[in-house]
């Protein structure tokens, strides 16, 4: 029997078009061990494909009969072909990071085959510095970005000597521990309906309260963003840029300004966006508003699949020239939405999430997104990652960069993942709507440096 998709998970299927593929991904760089044999990369490829069985959610495909996949459910793919999903590629010489990012840009622009399980992984050799890469993409209906990152990283080893099964191996299914029952009493039909009505009332009330906030204040919600160059229709072409920043350095700046790492990350984004829009002569008078996902589950729940996130809207202070004042505005905005979210129960958050995401889905399906006022300007995510060194079949993971998605009306996404002592930035955008996306890397650095220089 097919496992029915949730409303949120189905929404990602409904929104997908040739111009807006709905998958998220990750690019990991690995060191080839010293004195590795000549056939080392072939041995890594065999390790990835020579598996006994495929575990969930990697063996699940979509089953649907109604238009817009309104009845979509997950079923096991009984004719799963591992050689289709795991592919071996090589970079052209000289194998610089530039060539790698260009390849990932092209791969990320291609839709996943809806008749198969919605994921693919590419082993990429030929990277300079005696390195190789693994780029993996998974449909957003299958996992959200946070869960996808947790899922892949939780199945890497913490020692070069350990040899764990590959993330999609059926061995993980056998080792999965059954979830303990919460022990909560069953809810009767009448009580359940009453709870649903109460949660709907409270969740919608939270949204109404936010919509009543002053438009010129720092506390934001949907439909408080100016229309900018970022909020146009997109094509299917993508450009991906990535770079690492020292986490101790960012922590030092956070301590200097009495904030958090996330505050400084958002300030780097706000400063970079201000610089970028000034370079395009298109900086609006009102501050840009970022939609920031917030995870609602733990790492050990990632293999359940699906989406378990809500979102908040944060002012980026892009209308403010002074970096300190811009940071103050960002911190005030984040404090306001965190306080609001902290006052809500899980069921209320679920209702609030649906109410704030249904307009996004409708805008994509109807074609209105990119033609009307945006709900927000872009998505910015901060995903906590592992603090210890990870290994893939003995190869040390050097860095891991998130590769997210863009939508009509929302042509840019900035996501970071922490790994050991680094903050790994991944910037993805429509290459036709937003020229020179790679400049954001310089603008992030300039924005961090100006905060460092503040007394």
mmCIF file of N, CA, C and O in Angstrom, residues 245-322:
data_model
loop_
_atom_site.group_PDB
_atom_site.id
_atom_site.type_symbol
_atom_site.label_atom_id
_atom_site.label_comp_id
_atom_site.label_asym_id
_atom_site.label_seq_id
_atom_site.Cartn_x
_atom_site.Cartn_y
_atom_site.Cartn_z
ATOM 1 N N UNK A 245 34.277 29.500 5.141
ATOM 2 C CA UNK A 245 34.778 30.540 6.042
ATOM 3 C C UNK A 245 35.111 29.919 7.391
ATOM 4 O O UNK A 245 34.454 28.966 7.820
ATOM 5 N N UNK A 246 36.104 30.476 8.049
ATOM 6 C CA UNK A 246 36.534 29.981 9.352
ATOM 7 C C UNK A 246 35.451 30.214 10.393
ATOM 8 O O UNK A 246 35.018 31.358 10.613
ATOM 9 N N UNK A 247 35.002 29.146 11.048
ATOM 10 C CA UNK A 247 33.992 29.276 12.095
ATOM 11 C C UNK A 247 34.542 29.995 13.330
ATOM 12 O O UNK A 247 33.841 30.849 13.902
ATOM 13 N N UNK A 248 35.792 29.727 13.775
ATOM 14 C CA UNK A 248 36.338 30.512 14.894
ATOM 15 C C UNK A 248 36.377 32.008 14.593
ATOM 16 O O UNK A 248 36.136 32.833 15.488
ATOM 17 N N UNK A 249 36.667 32.357 13.353
ATOM 18 C CA UNK A 249 36.686 33.767 12.974
ATOM 19 C C UNK A 249 35.297 34.384 13.118
ATOM 20 O O UNK A 249 35.138 35.482 13.676
ATOM 21 N N UNK A 250 34.271 33.675 12.635
ATOM 22 C CA UNK A 250 32.903 34.181 12.721
ATOM 23 C C UNK A 250 32.440 34.234 14.174
ATOM 24 O O UNK A 250 31.752 35.174 14.597
ATOM 25 N N UNK A 251 32.848 33.246 14.971
ATOM 26 C CA UNK A 251 32.497 33.254 16.391
ATOM 27 C C UNK A 251 33.130 34.447 17.108
ATOM 28 O O UNK A 251 32.507 35.044 18.003
ATOM 29 N N UNK A 252 34.342 34.787 16.717
ATOM 30 C CA UNK A 252 35.014 35.940 17.333
ATOM 31 C C UNK A 252 34.268 37.227 17.018
ATOM 32 O O UNK A 252 34.114 38.103 17.884
ATOM 33 N N UNK A 253 33.774 37.351 15.782
ATOM 34 C CA UNK A 253 33.000 38.540 15.410
ATOM 35 C C UNK A 253 31.679 38.556 16.176
ATOM 36 O O UNK A 253 31.225 39.614 16.629
ATOM 37 N N UNK A 254 31.064 37.382 16.329
ATOM 38 C CA UNK A 254 29.808 37.300 17.079
ATOM 39 C C UNK A 254 30.014 37.738 18.532
ATOM 40 O O UNK A 254 29.210 38.495 19.092
ATOM 41 N N UNK A 255 31.114 37.280 19.145
ATOM 42 C CA UNK A 255 31.421 37.676 20.521
ATOM 43 C C UNK A 255 31.682 39.166 20.612
ATOM 44 O O UNK A 255 31.242 39.842 21.557
ATOM 45 N N UNK A 256 32.369 39.687 19.617
ATOM 46 C CA UNK A 256 32.691 41.117 19.574
ATOM 47 C C UNK A 256 31.429 41.973 19.572
ATOM 48 O O UNK A 256 31.386 43.045 20.174
ATOM 49 N N UNK A 257 30.376 41.473 18.899
ATOM 50 C CA UNK A 257 29.141 42.254 18.752
ATOM 51 C C UNK A 257 28.013 41.759 19.661
ATOM 52 O O UNK A 257 26.869 42.214 19.525
ATOM 53 N N UNK A 258 28.326 40.816 20.559
ATOM 54 C CA UNK A 258 27.306 40.331 21.478
ATOM 55 C C UNK A 258 26.183 39.592 20.787
ATOM 56 O O UNK A 258 25.018 39.691 21.218
ATOM 57 N N UNK A 259 26.513 38.853 19.728
ATOM 58 C CA UNK A 259 25.488 38.128 18.976
ATOM 59 C C UNK A 259 25.824 36.662 18.843
ATOM 60 O O UNK A 259 26.661 36.122 19.560
ATOM 61 N N UNK A 260 25.160 36.019 17.910
ATOM 62 C CA UNK A 260 25.365 34.601 17.642
ATOM 63 C C UNK A 260 26.008 34.415 16.279
ATOM 64 O O UNK A 260 26.082 35.357 15.475
ATOM 65 N N UNK A 261 26.462 33.192 16.015
ATOM 66 C CA UNK A 261 27.000 32.872 14.691
ATOM 67 C C UNK A 261 25.938 33.121 13.623
ATOM 68 O O UNK A 261 26.236 33.652 12.544
ATOM 69 N N UNK A 262 24.685 32.757 13.935
ATOM 70 C CA UNK A 262 23.619 32.959 12.957
ATOM 71 C C UNK A 262 23.380 34.441 12.689
ATOM 72 O O UNK A 262 23.088 34.840 11.547
ATOM 73 N N UNK A 263 23.515 35.288 13.711
ATOM 74 C CA UNK A 263 23.389 36.737 13.501
ATOM 75 C C UNK A 263 24.434 37.228 12.502
ATOM 76 O O UNK A 263 24.124 38.014 11.595
ATOM 77 N N UNK A 264 25.677 36.786 12.691
ATOM 78 C CA UNK A 264 26.756 37.239 11.811
ATOM 79 C C UNK A 264 26.567 36.676 10.403
ATOM 80 O O UNK A 264 26.802 37.364 9.404
ATOM 81 N N UNK A 265 26.126 35.414 10.304
ATOM 82 C CA UNK A 265 25.833 34.835 8.994
ATOM 83 C C UNK A 265 24.776 35.658 8.265
ATOM 84 O O UNK A 265 24.941 36.002 7.082
ATOM 85 N N UNK A 266 23.685 35.990 8.935
ATOM 86 C CA UNK A 266 22.642 36.796 8.301
ATOM 87 C C UNK A 266 23.150 38.191 7.948
ATOM 88 O O UNK A 266 22.776 38.754 6.907
ATOM 89 N N UNK A 267 24.032 38.752 8.794
ATOM 90 C CA UNK A 267 24.613 40.061 8.495
ATOM 91 C C UNK A 267 25.530 39.984 7.265
ATOM 92 O O UNK A 267 25.574 40.921 6.459
ATOM 93 N N UNK A 268 26.263 38.880 7.126
ATOM 94 C CA UNK A 268 27.077 38.680 5.917
ATOM 95 C C UNK A 268 26.179 38.630 4.679
ATOM 96 O O UNK A 268 26.506 39.213 3.635
ATOM 97 N N UNK A 269 25.037 37.959 4.816
ATOM 98 C CA UNK A 269 24.097 37.885 3.692
ATOM 99 C C UNK A 269 23.491 39.255 3.394
ATOM 100 O O UNK A 269 23.381 39.660 2.223
ATOM 101 N N UNK A 270 23.085 39.967 4.458
ATOM 102 C CA UNK A 270 22.510 41.292 4.249
ATOM 103 C C UNK A 270 23.486 42.242 3.589
ATOM 104 O O UNK A 270 23.130 42.976 2.655
ATOM 105 N N UNK A 271 24.744 42.234 4.064
ATOM 106 C CA UNK A 271 25.752 43.097 3.464
ATOM 107 C C UNK A 271 26.056 42.709 2.026
ATOM 108 O O UNK A 271 26.233 43.582 1.149
ATOM 109 N N UNK A 272 26.112 41.410 1.745
ATOM 110 C CA UNK A 272 26.393 40.944 0.388
ATOM 111 C C UNK A 272 25.260 41.306 -0.562
ATOM 112 O O UNK A 272 25.503 41.739 -1.704
ATOM 113 N N UNK A 273 24.027 41.146 -0.108
ATOM 114 C CA UNK A 273 22.885 41.489 -0.955
ATOM 115 C C UNK A 273 22.828 42.987 -1.230
ATOM 116 O O UNK A 273 22.504 43.412 -2.352
ATOM 117 N N UNK A 274 23.142 43.785 -0.225
ATOM 118 C CA UNK A 274 23.177 45.236 -0.432
ATOM 119 C C UNK A 274 24.224 45.583 -1.494
ATOM 120 O O UNK A 274 23.949 46.354 -2.428
ATOM 121 N N UNK A 275 25.417 45.001 -1.390
ATOM 122 C CA UNK A 275 26.475 45.266 -2.371
ATOM 123 C C UNK A 275 26.078 44.797 -3.772
ATOM 124 O O UNK A 275 26.313 45.479 -4.766
ATOM 125 N N UNK A 276 25.477 43.609 -3.826
ATOM 126 C CA UNK A 276 25.103 43.066 -5.136
ATOM 127 C C UNK A 276 24.053 43.951 -5.817
ATOM 128 O O UNK A 276 24.186 44.287 -6.999
ATOM 129 N N UNK A 277 23.009 44.333 -5.088
ATOM 130 C CA UNK A 277 21.949 45.138 -5.688
ATOM 131 C C UNK A 277 22.428 46.548 -6.021
ATOM 132 O O UNK A 277 21.983 47.152 -7.005
ATOM 133 N N UNK A 278 23.355 47.075 -5.220
ATOM 134 C CA UNK A 278 23.956 48.366 -5.582
ATOM 135 C C UNK A 278 24.745 48.248 -6.890
ATOM 136 O O UNK A 278 24.696 49.144 -7.733
ATOM 137 N N UNK A 279 25.444 47.126 -7.075
ATOM 138 C CA UNK A 279 26.211 46.924 -8.311
ATOM 139 C C UNK A 279 25.294 46.803 -9.527
ATOM 140 O O UNK A 279 25.708 47.072 -10.662
ATOM 141 N N UNK A 280 24.052 46.366 -9.277
ATOM 142 C CA UNK A 280 23.067 46.251 -10.362
ATOM 143 C C UNK A 280 22.170 47.490 -10.446
ATOM 144 O O UNK A 280 21.228 47.518 -11.248
ATOM 145 N N UNK A 281 22.475 48.495 -9.614
ATOM 146 C CA UNK A 281 21.693 49.733 -9.554
ATOM 147 C C UNK A 281 20.214 49.433 -9.296
ATOM 148 O O UNK A 281 19.322 50.008 -9.926
ATOM 149 N N UNK A 282 19.950 48.508 -8.357
ATOM 150 C CA UNK A 282 18.567 48.098 -8.116
ATOM 151 C C UNK A 282 18.291 47.848 -6.633
ATOM 152 O O UNK A 282 17.474 46.994 -6.293
ATOM 153 N N UNK A 283 18.973 48.581 -5.739
ATOM 154 C CA UNK A 283 18.732 48.419 -4.307
ATOM 155 C C UNK A 283 17.440 49.140 -3.918
ATOM 156 O O UNK A 283 17.308 50.342 -4.136
ATOM 157 N N UNK A 284 16.465 48.431 -3.333
ATOM 158 C CA UNK A 284 15.207 49.085 -2.934
ATOM 159 C C UNK A 284 15.376 49.896 -1.656
ATOM 160 O O UNK A 284 16.316 49.689 -0.889
ATOM 161 N N UNK A 285 14.433 50.792 -1.422
ATOM 162 C CA UNK A 285 14.467 51.611 -0.213
ATOM 163 C C UNK A 285 14.087 50.803 1.026
ATOM 164 O O UNK A 285 14.526 51.123 2.139
ATOM 165 N N UNK A 286 13.267 49.769 0.840
ATOM 166 C CA UNK A 286 12.847 48.935 1.966
ATOM 167 C C UNK A 286 13.796 47.746 2.117
ATOM 168 O O UNK A 286 14.403 47.288 1.143
ATOM 169 N N UNK A 287 13.928 47.206 3.343
ATOM 170 C CA UNK A 287 14.850 46.087 3.558
ATOM 171 C C UNK A 287 14.371 44.803 2.898
ATOM 172 O O UNK A 287 13.167 44.521 2.848
ATOM 173 N N UNK A 288 15.309 44.022 2.398
ATOM 174 C CA UNK A 288 14.978 42.705 1.905
ATOM 175 C C UNK A 288 14.561 41.814 3.067
ATOM 176 O O UNK A 288 15.059 41.967 4.184
ATOM 177 N N UNK A 289 13.666 40.876 2.781
ATOM 178 C CA UNK A 289 13.167 39.951 3.793
ATOM 179 C C UNK A 289 13.543 38.528 3.380
ATOM 180 O O UNK A 289 13.223 38.086 2.273
ATOM 181 N N UNK A 290 14.220 37.827 4.277
ATOM 182 C CA UNK A 290 14.612 36.439 4.015
ATOM 183 C C UNK A 290 13.624 35.484 4.662
ATOM 184 O O UNK A 290 13.161 35.720 5.780
ATOM 185 N N UNK A 291 13.300 34.420 3.932
ATOM 186 C CA UNK A 291 12.553 33.318 4.531
ATOM 187 C C UNK A 291 13.573 32.328 5.084
ATOM 188 O O UNK A 291 14.417 31.823 4.345
ATOM 189 N N UNK A 292 13.500 32.057 6.381
ATOM 190 C CA UNK A 292 14.493 31.230 7.056
ATOM 191 C C UNK A 292 13.833 29.956 7.559
ATOM 192 O O UNK A 292 12.980 30.006 8.455
ATOM 193 N N UNK A 293 14.185 28.789 7.009
ATOM 194 C CA UNK A 293 13.614 27.528 7.487
ATOM 195 C C UNK A 293 14.108 27.195 8.893
ATOM 196 O O UNK A 293 15.247 27.481 9.255
ATOM 197 N N UNK A 294 13.244 26.561 9.681
ATOM 198 C CA UNK A 294 13.574 26.104 11.025
ATOM 199 C C UNK A 294 13.196 24.631 11.115
ATOM 200 O O UNK A 294 12.039 24.264 10.864
ATOM 201 N N UNK A 295 14.165 23.769 11.455
ATOM 202 C CA UNK A 295 13.918 22.329 11.530
ATOM 203 C C UNK A 295 13.076 21.984 12.748
ATOM 204 O O UNK A 295 13.250 22.564 13.822
ATOM 205 N N UNK A 296 12.167 21.014 12.585
ATOM 206 C CA UNK A 296 11.279 20.600 13.672
ATOM 207 C C UNK A 296 11.496 19.160 14.090
ATOM 208 O O UNK A 296 10.655 18.573 14.764
ATOM 209 N N UNK A 297 12.636 18.547 13.684
ATOM 210 C CA UNK A 297 12.899 17.171 14.102
ATOM 211 C C UNK A 297 14.380 16.980 14.349
ATOM 212 O O UNK A 297 15.213 17.783 13.928
ATOM 213 N N UNK A 298 14.685 15.870 14.982
ATOM 214 C CA UNK A 298 16.068 15.566 15.326
ATOM 215 C C UNK A 298 16.738 14.798 14.208
ATOM 216 O O UNK A 298 16.096 14.325 13.273
ATOM 217 N N UNK A 299 18.048 14.632 14.324
ATOM 218 C CA UNK A 299 18.829 13.962 13.288
ATOM 219 C C UNK A 299 18.404 12.511 13.111
ATOM 220 O O UNK A 299 18.400 11.993 11.994
ATOM 221 N N UNK A 300 18.029 11.817 14.194
ATOM 222 C CA UNK A 300 17.706 10.394 14.066
ATOM 223 C C UNK A 300 16.355 10.151 13.417
ATOM 224 O O UNK A 300 15.983 9.011 13.141
ATOM 225 N N UNK A 301 15.607 11.227 13.138
ATOM 226 C CA UNK A 301 14.329 11.090 12.448
ATOM 227 C C UNK A 301 14.439 11.350 10.965
ATOM 228 O O UNK A 301 13.453 11.255 10.234
ATOM 229 N N UNK A 302 15.633 11.661 10.469
ATOM 230 C CA UNK A 302 15.811 12.054 9.072
ATOM 231 C C UNK A 302 15.424 10.947 8.105
ATOM 232 O O UNK A 302 14.895 11.204 7.021
ATOM 233 N N UNK A 303 15.687 9.683 8.457
ATOM 234 C CA UNK A 303 15.400 8.571 7.558
ATOM 235 C C UNK A 303 13.901 8.358 7.360
ATOM 236 O O UNK A 303 13.500 7.597 6.480
ATOM 237 N N UNK A 304 13.052 9.018 8.173
ATOM 238 C CA UNK A 304 11.612 8.898 7.990
ATOM 239 C C UNK A 304 11.176 9.523 6.673
ATOM 240 O O UNK A 304 10.103 9.213 6.155
ATOM 241 N N UNK A 305 12.002 10.428 6.122
ATOM 242 C CA UNK A 305 11.659 11.090 4.871
ATOM 243 C C UNK A 305 10.655 12.206 5.087
ATOM 244 O O UNK A 305 10.190 12.478 6.193
ATOM 245 N N UNK A 306 10.286 12.860 3.985
ATOM 246 C CA UNK A 306 9.326 13.944 4.047
ATOM 247 C C UNK A 306 9.922 15.214 4.628
ATOM 248 O O UNK A 306 11.123 15.328 4.843
ATOM 249 N N UNK A 307 9.035 16.194 4.880
ATOM 250 C CA UNK A 307 9.464 17.501 5.347
ATOM 251 C C UNK A 307 8.959 17.757 6.756
ATOM 252 O O UNK A 307 7.807 17.470 7.087
ATOM 253 N N UNK A 308 9.827 18.301 7.592
ATOM 254 C CA UNK A 308 9.460 18.652 8.964
ATOM 255 C C UNK A 308 10.140 19.973 9.301
ATOM 256 O O UNK A 308 11.065 20.045 10.102
ATOM 257 N N UNK A 309 9.690 21.027 8.644
ATOM 258 C CA UNK A 309 10.259 22.356 8.846
ATOM 259 C C UNK A 309 9.133 23.385 8.893
ATOM 260 O O UNK A 309 8.043 23.160 8.379
ATOM 261 N N UNK A 310 9.404 24.493 9.543
ATOM 262 C CA UNK A 310 8.571 25.667 9.404
ATOM 263 C C UNK A 310 9.480 26.794 8.931
ATOM 264 O O UNK A 310 10.681 26.588 8.723
ATOM 265 N N UNK A 311 8.931 27.963 8.732
ATOM 266 C CA UNK A 311 9.734 29.085 8.251
ATOM 267 C C UNK A 311 9.383 30.352 9.006
ATOM 268 O O UNK A 311 8.245 30.525 9.475
ATOM 269 N N UNK A 312 10.372 31.214 9.148
ATOM 270 C CA UNK A 312 10.148 32.546 9.700
ATOM 271 C C UNK A 312 10.723 33.565 8.719
ATOM 272 O O UNK A 312 11.552 33.226 7.874
ATOM 273 N N UNK A 313 10.249 34.792 8.818
ATOM 274 C CA UNK A 313 10.718 35.849 7.928
ATOM 275 C C UNK A 313 11.552 36.845 8.733
ATOM 276 O O UNK A 313 11.139 37.284 9.810
ATOM 277 N N UNK A 314 12.724 37.196 8.180
ATOM 278 C CA UNK A 314 13.689 38.025 8.903
ATOM 279 C C UNK A 314 14.130 39.194 8.020
ATOM 280 O O UNK A 314 14.482 39.009 6.850
ATOM 281 N N UNK A 315 14.130 40.390 8.589
ATOM 282 C CA UNK A 315 14.653 41.567 7.892
ATOM 283 C C UNK A 315 16.172 41.469 7.793
ATOM 284 O O UNK A 315 16.843 41.114 8.767
ATOM 285 N N UNK A 316 16.721 41.816 6.617
ATOM 286 C CA UNK A 316 18.170 41.773 6.416
ATOM 287 C C UNK A 316 18.809 43.161 6.477
ATOM 288 O O UNK A 316 20.017 43.291 6.275
ATOM 289 N N UNK A 317 18.027 44.175 6.775
ATOM 290 C CA UNK A 317 18.576 45.519 6.967
ATOM 291 C C UNK A 317 19.358 46.054 5.773
ATOM 292 O O UNK A 317 20.276 46.865 5.954
ATOM 293 N N UNK A 318 18.995 45.643 4.560
ATOM 294 C CA UNK A 318 19.765 46.047 3.380
ATOM 295 C C UNK A 318 19.634 47.526 3.046
ATOM 296 O O UNK A 318 20.422 48.052 2.259
ATOM 297 N N UNK A 319 18.650 48.189 3.633
ATOM 298 C CA UNK A 319 18.474 49.633 3.387
ATOM 299 C C UNK A 319 19.387 50.474 4.263
ATOM 300 O O UNK A 319 19.432 51.698 4.110
ATOM 301 N N UNK A 320 20.123 49.814 5.173
ATOM 302 C CA UNK A 320 20.975 50.528 6.127
ATOM 303 C C UNK A 320 22.428 50.435 5.684
ATOM 304 O O UNK A 320 22.952 49.336 5.461
ATOM 305 N N UNK A 321 23.097 51.575 5.592
ATOM 306 C CA UNK A 321 24.485 51.609 5.123
ATOM 307 C C UNK A 321 25.462 51.187 6.218
ATOM 308 O O UNK A 321 26.428 50.464 5.957
ATOM 309 N N UNK A 322 25.202 51.598 7.461
ATOM 310 C CA UNK A 322 26.121 51.305 8.553
ATOM 311 C C UNK A 322 26.030 49.831 8.943
ATOM 312 O O UNK A 322 24.934 49.330 9.265
#
